[in-house]
mmCIF file with all atom_site columns, C-alpha atoms in Angstrom:
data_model
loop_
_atom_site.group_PDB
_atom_site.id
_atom_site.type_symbol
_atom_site.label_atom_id
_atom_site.label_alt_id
_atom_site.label_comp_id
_atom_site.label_asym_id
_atom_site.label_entity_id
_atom_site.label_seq_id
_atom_site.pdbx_PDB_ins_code
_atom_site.Cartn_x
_atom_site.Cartn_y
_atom_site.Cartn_z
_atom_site.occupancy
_atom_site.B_iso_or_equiv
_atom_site.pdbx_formal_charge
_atom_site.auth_seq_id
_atom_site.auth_comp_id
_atom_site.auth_asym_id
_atom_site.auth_atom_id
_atom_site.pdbx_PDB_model_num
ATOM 1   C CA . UNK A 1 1   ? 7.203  -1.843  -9.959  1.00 92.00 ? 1   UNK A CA 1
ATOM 2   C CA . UNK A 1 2   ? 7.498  1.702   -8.692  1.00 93.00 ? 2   UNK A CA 1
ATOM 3   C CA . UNK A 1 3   ? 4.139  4.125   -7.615  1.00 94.00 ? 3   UNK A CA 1
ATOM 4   C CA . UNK A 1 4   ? 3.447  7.645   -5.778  1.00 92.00 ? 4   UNK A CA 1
ATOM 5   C CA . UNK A 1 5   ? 0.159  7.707   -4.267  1.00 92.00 ? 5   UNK A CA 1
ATOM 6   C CA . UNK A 1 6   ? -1.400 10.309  -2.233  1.00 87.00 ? 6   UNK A CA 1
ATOM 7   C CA . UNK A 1 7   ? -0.494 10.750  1.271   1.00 86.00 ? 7   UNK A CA 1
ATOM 8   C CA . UNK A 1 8   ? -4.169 10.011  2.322   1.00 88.00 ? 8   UNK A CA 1
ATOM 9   C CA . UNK A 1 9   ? -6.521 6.958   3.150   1.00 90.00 ? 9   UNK A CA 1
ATOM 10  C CA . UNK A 1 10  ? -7.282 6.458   0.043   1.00 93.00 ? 10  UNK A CA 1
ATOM 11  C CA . UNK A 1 11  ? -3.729 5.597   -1.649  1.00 93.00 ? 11  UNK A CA 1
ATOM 12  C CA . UNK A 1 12  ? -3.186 3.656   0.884   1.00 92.00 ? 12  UNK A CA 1
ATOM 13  C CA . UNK A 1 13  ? -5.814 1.459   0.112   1.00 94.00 ? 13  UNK A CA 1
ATOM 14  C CA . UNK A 1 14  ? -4.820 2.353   -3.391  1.00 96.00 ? 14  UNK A CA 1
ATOM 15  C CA . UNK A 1 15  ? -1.780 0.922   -2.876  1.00 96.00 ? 15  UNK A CA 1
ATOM 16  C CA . UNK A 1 16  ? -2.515 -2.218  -1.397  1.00 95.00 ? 16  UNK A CA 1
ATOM 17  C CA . UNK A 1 17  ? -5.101 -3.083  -4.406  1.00 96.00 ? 17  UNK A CA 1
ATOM 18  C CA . UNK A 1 18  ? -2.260 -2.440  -6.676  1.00 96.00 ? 18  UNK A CA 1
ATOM 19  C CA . UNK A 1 19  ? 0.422  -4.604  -5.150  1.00 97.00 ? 19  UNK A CA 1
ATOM 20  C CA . UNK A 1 20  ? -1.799 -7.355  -5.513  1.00 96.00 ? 20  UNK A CA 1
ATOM 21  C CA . UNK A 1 21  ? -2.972 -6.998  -8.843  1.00 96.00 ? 21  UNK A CA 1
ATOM 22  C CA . UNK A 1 22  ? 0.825  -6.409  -9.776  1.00 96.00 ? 22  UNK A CA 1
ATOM 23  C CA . UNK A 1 23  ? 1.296  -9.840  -7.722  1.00 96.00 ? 23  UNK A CA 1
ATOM 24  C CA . UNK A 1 24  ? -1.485 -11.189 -10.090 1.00 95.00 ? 24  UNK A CA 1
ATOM 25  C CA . UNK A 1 25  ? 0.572  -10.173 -13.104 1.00 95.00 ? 25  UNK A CA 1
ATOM 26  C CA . UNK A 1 26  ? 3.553  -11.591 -11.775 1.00 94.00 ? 26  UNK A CA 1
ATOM 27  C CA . UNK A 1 27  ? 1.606  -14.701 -11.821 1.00 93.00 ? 27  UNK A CA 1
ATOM 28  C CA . UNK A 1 28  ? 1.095  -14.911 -7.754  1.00 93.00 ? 28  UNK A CA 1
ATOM 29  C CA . UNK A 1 29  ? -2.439 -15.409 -7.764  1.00 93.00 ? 29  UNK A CA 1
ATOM 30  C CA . UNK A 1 30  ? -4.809 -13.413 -5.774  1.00 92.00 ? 30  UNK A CA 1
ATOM 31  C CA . UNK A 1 31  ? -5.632 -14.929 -2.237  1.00 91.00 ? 31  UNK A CA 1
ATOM 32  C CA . UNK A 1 32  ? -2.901 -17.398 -2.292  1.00 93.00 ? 32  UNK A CA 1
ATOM 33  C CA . UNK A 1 33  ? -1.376 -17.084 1.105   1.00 92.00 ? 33  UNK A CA 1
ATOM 34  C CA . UNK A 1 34  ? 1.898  -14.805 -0.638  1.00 94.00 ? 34  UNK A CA 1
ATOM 35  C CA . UNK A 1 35  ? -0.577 -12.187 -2.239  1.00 94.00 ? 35  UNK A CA 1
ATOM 36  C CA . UNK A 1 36  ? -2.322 -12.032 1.201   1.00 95.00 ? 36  UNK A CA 1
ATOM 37  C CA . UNK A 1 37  ? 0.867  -11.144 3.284   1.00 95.00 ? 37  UNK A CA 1
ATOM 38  C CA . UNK A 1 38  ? 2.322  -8.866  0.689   1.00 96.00 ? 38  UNK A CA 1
ATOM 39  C CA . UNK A 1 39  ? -1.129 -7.432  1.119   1.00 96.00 ? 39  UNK A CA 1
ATOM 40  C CA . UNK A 1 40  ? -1.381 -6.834  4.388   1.00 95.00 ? 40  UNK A CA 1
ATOM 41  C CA . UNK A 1 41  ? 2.534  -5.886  4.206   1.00 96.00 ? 41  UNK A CA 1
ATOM 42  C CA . UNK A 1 42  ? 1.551  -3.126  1.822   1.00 96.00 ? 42  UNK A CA 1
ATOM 43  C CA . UNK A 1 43  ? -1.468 -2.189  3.536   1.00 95.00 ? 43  UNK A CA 1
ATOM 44  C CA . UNK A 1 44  ? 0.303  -1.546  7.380   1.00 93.00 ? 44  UNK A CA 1
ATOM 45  C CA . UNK A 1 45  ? 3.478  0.199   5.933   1.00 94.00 ? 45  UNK A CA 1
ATOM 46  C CA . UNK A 1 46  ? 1.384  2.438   3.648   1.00 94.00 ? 46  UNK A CA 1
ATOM 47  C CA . UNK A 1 47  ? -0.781 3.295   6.701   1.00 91.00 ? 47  UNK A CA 1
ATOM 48  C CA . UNK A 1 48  ? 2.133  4.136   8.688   1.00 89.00 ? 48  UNK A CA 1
ATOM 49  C CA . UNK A 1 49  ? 3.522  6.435   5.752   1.00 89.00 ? 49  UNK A CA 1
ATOM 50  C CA . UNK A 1 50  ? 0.280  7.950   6.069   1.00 88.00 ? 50  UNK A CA 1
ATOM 51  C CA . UNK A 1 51  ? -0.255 8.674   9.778   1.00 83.00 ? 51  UNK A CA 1
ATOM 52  C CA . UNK A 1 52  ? 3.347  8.944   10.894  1.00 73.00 ? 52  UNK A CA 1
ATOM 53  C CA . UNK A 1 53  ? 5.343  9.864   7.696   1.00 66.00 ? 53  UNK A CA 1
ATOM 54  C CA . UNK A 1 54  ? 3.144  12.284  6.198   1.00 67.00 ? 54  UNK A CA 1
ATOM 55  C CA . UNK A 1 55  ? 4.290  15.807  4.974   1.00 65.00 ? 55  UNK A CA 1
ATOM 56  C CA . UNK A 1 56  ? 2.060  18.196  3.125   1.00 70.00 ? 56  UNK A CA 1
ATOM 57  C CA . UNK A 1 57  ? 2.305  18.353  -0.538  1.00 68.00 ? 57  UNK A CA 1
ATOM 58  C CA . UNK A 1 58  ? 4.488  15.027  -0.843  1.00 79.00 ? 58  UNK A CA 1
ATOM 59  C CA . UNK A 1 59  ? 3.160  11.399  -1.432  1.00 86.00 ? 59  UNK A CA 1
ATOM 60  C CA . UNK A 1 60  ? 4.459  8.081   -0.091  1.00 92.00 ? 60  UNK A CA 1
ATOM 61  C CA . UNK A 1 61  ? 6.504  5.840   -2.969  1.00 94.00 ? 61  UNK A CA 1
ATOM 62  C CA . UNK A 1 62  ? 5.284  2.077   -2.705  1.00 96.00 ? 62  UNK A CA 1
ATOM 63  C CA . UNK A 1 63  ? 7.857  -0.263  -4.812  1.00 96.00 ? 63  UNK A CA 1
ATOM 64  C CA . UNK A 1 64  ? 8.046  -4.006  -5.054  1.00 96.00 ? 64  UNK A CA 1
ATOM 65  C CA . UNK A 1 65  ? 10.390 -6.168  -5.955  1.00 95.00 ? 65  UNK A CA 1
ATOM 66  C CA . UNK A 1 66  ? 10.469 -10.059 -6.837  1.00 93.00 ? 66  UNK A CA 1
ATOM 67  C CA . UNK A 1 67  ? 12.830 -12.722 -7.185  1.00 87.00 ? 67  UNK A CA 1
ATOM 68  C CA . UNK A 1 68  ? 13.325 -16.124 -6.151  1.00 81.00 ? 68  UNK A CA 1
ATOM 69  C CA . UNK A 1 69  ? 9.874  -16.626 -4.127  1.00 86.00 ? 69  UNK A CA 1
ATOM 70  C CA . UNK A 1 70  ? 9.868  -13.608 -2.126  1.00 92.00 ? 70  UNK A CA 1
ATOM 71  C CA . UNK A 1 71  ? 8.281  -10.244 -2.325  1.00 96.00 ? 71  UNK A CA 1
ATOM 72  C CA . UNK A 1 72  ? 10.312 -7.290  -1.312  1.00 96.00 ? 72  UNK A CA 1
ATOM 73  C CA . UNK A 1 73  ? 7.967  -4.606  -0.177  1.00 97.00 ? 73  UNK A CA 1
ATOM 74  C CA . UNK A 1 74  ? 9.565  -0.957  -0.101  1.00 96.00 ? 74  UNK A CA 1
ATOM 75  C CA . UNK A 1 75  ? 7.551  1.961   1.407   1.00 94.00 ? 75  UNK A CA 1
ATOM 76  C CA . UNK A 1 76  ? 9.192  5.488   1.326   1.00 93.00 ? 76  UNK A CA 1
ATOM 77  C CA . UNK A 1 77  ? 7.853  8.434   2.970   1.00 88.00 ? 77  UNK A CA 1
ATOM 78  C CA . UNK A 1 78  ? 8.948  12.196  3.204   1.00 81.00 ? 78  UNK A CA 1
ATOM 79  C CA . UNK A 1 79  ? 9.916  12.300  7.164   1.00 69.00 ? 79  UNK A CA 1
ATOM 80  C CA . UNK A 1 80  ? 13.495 11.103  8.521   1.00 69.00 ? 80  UNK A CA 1
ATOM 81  C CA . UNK A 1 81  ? 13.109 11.727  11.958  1.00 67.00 ? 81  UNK A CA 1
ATOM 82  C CA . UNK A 1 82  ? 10.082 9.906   12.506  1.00 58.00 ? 82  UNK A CA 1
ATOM 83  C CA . UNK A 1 83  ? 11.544 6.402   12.248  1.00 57.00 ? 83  UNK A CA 1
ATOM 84  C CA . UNK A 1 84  ? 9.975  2.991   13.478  1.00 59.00 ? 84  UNK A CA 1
ATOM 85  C CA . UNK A 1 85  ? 11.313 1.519   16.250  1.00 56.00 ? 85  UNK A CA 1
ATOM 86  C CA . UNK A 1 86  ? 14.098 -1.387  16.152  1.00 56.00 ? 86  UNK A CA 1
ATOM 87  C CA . UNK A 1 87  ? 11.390 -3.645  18.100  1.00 53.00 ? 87  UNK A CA 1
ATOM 88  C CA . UNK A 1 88  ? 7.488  -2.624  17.798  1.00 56.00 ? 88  UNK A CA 1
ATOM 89  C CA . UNK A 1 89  ? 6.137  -2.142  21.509  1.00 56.00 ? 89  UNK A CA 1
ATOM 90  C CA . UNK A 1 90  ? 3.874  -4.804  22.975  1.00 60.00 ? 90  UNK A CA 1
ATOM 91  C CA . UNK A 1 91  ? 0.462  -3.559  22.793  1.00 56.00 ? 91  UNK A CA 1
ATOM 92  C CA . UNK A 1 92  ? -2.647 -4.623  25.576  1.00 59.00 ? 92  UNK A CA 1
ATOM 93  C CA . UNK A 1 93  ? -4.710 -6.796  22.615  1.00 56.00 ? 93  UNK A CA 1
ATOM 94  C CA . UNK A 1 94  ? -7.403 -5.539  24.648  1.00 53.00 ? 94  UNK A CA 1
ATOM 95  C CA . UNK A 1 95  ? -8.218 -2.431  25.065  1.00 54.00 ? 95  UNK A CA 1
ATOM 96  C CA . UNK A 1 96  ? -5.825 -0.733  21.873  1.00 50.00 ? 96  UNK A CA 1
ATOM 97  C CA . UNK A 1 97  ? -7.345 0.419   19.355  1.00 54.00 ? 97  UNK A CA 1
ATOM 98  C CA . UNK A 1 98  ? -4.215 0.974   17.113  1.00 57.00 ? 98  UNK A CA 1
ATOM 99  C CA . UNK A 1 99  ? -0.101 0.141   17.644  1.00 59.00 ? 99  UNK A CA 1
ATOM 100 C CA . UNK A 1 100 ? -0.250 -3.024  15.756  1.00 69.00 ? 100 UNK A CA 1
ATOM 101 C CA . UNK A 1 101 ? 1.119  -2.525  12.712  1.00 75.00 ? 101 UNK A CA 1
ATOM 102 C CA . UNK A 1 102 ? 4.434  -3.637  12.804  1.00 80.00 ? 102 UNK A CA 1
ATOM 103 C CA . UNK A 1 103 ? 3.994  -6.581  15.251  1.00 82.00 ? 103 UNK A CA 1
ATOM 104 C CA . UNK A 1 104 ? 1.851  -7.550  11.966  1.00 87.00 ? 104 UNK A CA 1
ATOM 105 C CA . UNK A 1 105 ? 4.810  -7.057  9.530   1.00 89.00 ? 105 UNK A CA 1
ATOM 106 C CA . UNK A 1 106 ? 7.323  -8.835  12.019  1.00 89.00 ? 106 UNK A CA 1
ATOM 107 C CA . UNK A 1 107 ? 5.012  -11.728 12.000  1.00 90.00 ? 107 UNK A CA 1
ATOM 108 C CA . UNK A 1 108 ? 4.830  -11.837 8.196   1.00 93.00 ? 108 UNK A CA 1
ATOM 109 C CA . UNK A 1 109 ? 7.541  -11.031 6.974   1.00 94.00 ? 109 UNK A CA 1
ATOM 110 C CA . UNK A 1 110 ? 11.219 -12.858 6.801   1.00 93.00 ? 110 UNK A CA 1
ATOM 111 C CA . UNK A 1 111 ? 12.978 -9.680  7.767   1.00 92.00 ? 111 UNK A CA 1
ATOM 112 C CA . UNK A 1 112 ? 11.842 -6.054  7.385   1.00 92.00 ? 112 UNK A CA 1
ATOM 113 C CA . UNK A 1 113 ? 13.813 -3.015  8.189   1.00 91.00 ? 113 UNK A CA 1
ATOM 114 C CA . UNK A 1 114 ? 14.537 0.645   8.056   1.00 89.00 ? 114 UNK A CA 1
ATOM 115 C CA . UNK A 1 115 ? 16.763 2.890   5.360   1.00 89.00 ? 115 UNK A CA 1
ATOM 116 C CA . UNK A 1 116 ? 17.514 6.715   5.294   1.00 83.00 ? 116 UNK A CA 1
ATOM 117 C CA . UNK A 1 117 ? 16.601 8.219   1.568   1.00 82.00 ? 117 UNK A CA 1
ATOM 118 C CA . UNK A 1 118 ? 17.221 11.757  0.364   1.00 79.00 ? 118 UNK A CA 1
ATOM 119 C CA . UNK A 1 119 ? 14.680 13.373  1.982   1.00 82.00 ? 119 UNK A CA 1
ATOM 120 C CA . UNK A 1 120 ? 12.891 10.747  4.165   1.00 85.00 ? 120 UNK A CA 1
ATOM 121 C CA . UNK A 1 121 ? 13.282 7.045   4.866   1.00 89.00 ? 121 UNK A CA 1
ATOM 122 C CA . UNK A 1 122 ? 12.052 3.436   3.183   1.00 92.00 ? 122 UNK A CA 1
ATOM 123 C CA . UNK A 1 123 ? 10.771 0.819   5.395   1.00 92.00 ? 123 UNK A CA 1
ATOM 124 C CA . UNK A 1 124 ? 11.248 -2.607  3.896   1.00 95.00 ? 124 UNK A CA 1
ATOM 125 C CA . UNK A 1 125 ? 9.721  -6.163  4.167   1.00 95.00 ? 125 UNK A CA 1
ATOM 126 C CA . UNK A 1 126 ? 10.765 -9.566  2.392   1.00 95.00 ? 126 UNK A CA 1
ATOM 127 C CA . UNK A 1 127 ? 7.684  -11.706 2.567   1.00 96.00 ? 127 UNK A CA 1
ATOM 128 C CA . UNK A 1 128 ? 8.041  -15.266 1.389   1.00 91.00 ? 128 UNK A CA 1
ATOM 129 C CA . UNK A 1 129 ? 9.705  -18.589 2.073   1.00 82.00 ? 129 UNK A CA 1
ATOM 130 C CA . UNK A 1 130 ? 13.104 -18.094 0.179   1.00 68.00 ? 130 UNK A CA 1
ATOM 131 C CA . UNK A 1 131 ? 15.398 -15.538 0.590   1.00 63.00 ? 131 UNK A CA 1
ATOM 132 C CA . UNK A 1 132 ? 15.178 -12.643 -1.664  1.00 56.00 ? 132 UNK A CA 1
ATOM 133 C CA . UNK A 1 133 ? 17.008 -12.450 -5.175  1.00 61.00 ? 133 UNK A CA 1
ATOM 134 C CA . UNK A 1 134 ? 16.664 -10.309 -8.014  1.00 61.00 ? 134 UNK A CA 1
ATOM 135 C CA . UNK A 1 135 ? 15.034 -11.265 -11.043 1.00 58.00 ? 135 UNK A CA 1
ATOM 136 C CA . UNK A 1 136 ? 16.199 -10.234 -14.486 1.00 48.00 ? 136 UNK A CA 1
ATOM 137 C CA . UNK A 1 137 ? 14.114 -8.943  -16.898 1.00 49.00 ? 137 UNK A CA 1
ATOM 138 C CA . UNK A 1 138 ? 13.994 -12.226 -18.936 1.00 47.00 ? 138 UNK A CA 1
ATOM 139 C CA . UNK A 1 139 ? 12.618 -13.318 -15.444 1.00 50.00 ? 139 UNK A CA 1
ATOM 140 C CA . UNK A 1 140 ? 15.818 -15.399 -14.109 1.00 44.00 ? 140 UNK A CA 1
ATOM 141 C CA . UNK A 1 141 ? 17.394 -14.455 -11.684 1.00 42.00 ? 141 UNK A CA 1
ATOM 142 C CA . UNK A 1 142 ? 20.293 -12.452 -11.294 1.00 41.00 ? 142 UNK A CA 1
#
């Protein structure tokens, strides 16, 4: 499954709602623990295409991938030189108000990661228990 949304708020939300409902379809019910960390996979990465990747006039690409019990989560965004860093920065839990983001996905997901595009760069997450592999479209995998 492959989407532009608007480099705004809004498809970022967008975009989470959609991953799960795709999840859904997959038949990865909503609010099964998968569905919510693909969720809030979706929902940090399209933030940070929003506030750090933005570039006016383009959207952010969310695509998702499954096979094999895992989710692959790919968010791509117009900027290459703003990249996220190898390790996310430890962050006072209290007193910041933002900077958690990734220590989210790092928690979540099995692996997640960084790869130049075109114009741009993807950041990528595997959420699940098994290691990803590609699923056919008869639904086996590959």
């Amino acid at each position: 499954m492959a989407q532009r949304f608007s480099s705004t708020r809004r498809g970022a939300r967008l975009a989470r709602r959609l991953a799960q409902a795709q999840l859904d379809i997959w038949g990865i019910p909503y609010g099964c623990a998968l569905s919510d960390d693909v969720g809030l996979v979706v929902g940090e990465l399209a933030a940070n295409a929003v506030l750090h990747g933005r570039l006016p006039g383009r959207d952010f690409e969310l695509r998702l991938e499954y096979g094999g019990g895992c989710v692959r989560v790919m968010v791509s965004d117009g900027r290459s030189e703003k990249e996220p860093p190898d390790a996310p920065a430890p962050v006072d839990p209290w007193s910041a108000e933002d900077g958690r983001g990734l220590l989210l996905v790092a928690a979540v997901a099995r692996e997640w990661g960084v790869a130049a595009r075109g114009p741009g760069k993807t950041v990528w997450a595997e959420v699940g228990n098994a290691p990803w592999a590609p699923v056919s479209a008869s639904g086996s995998p590959r």
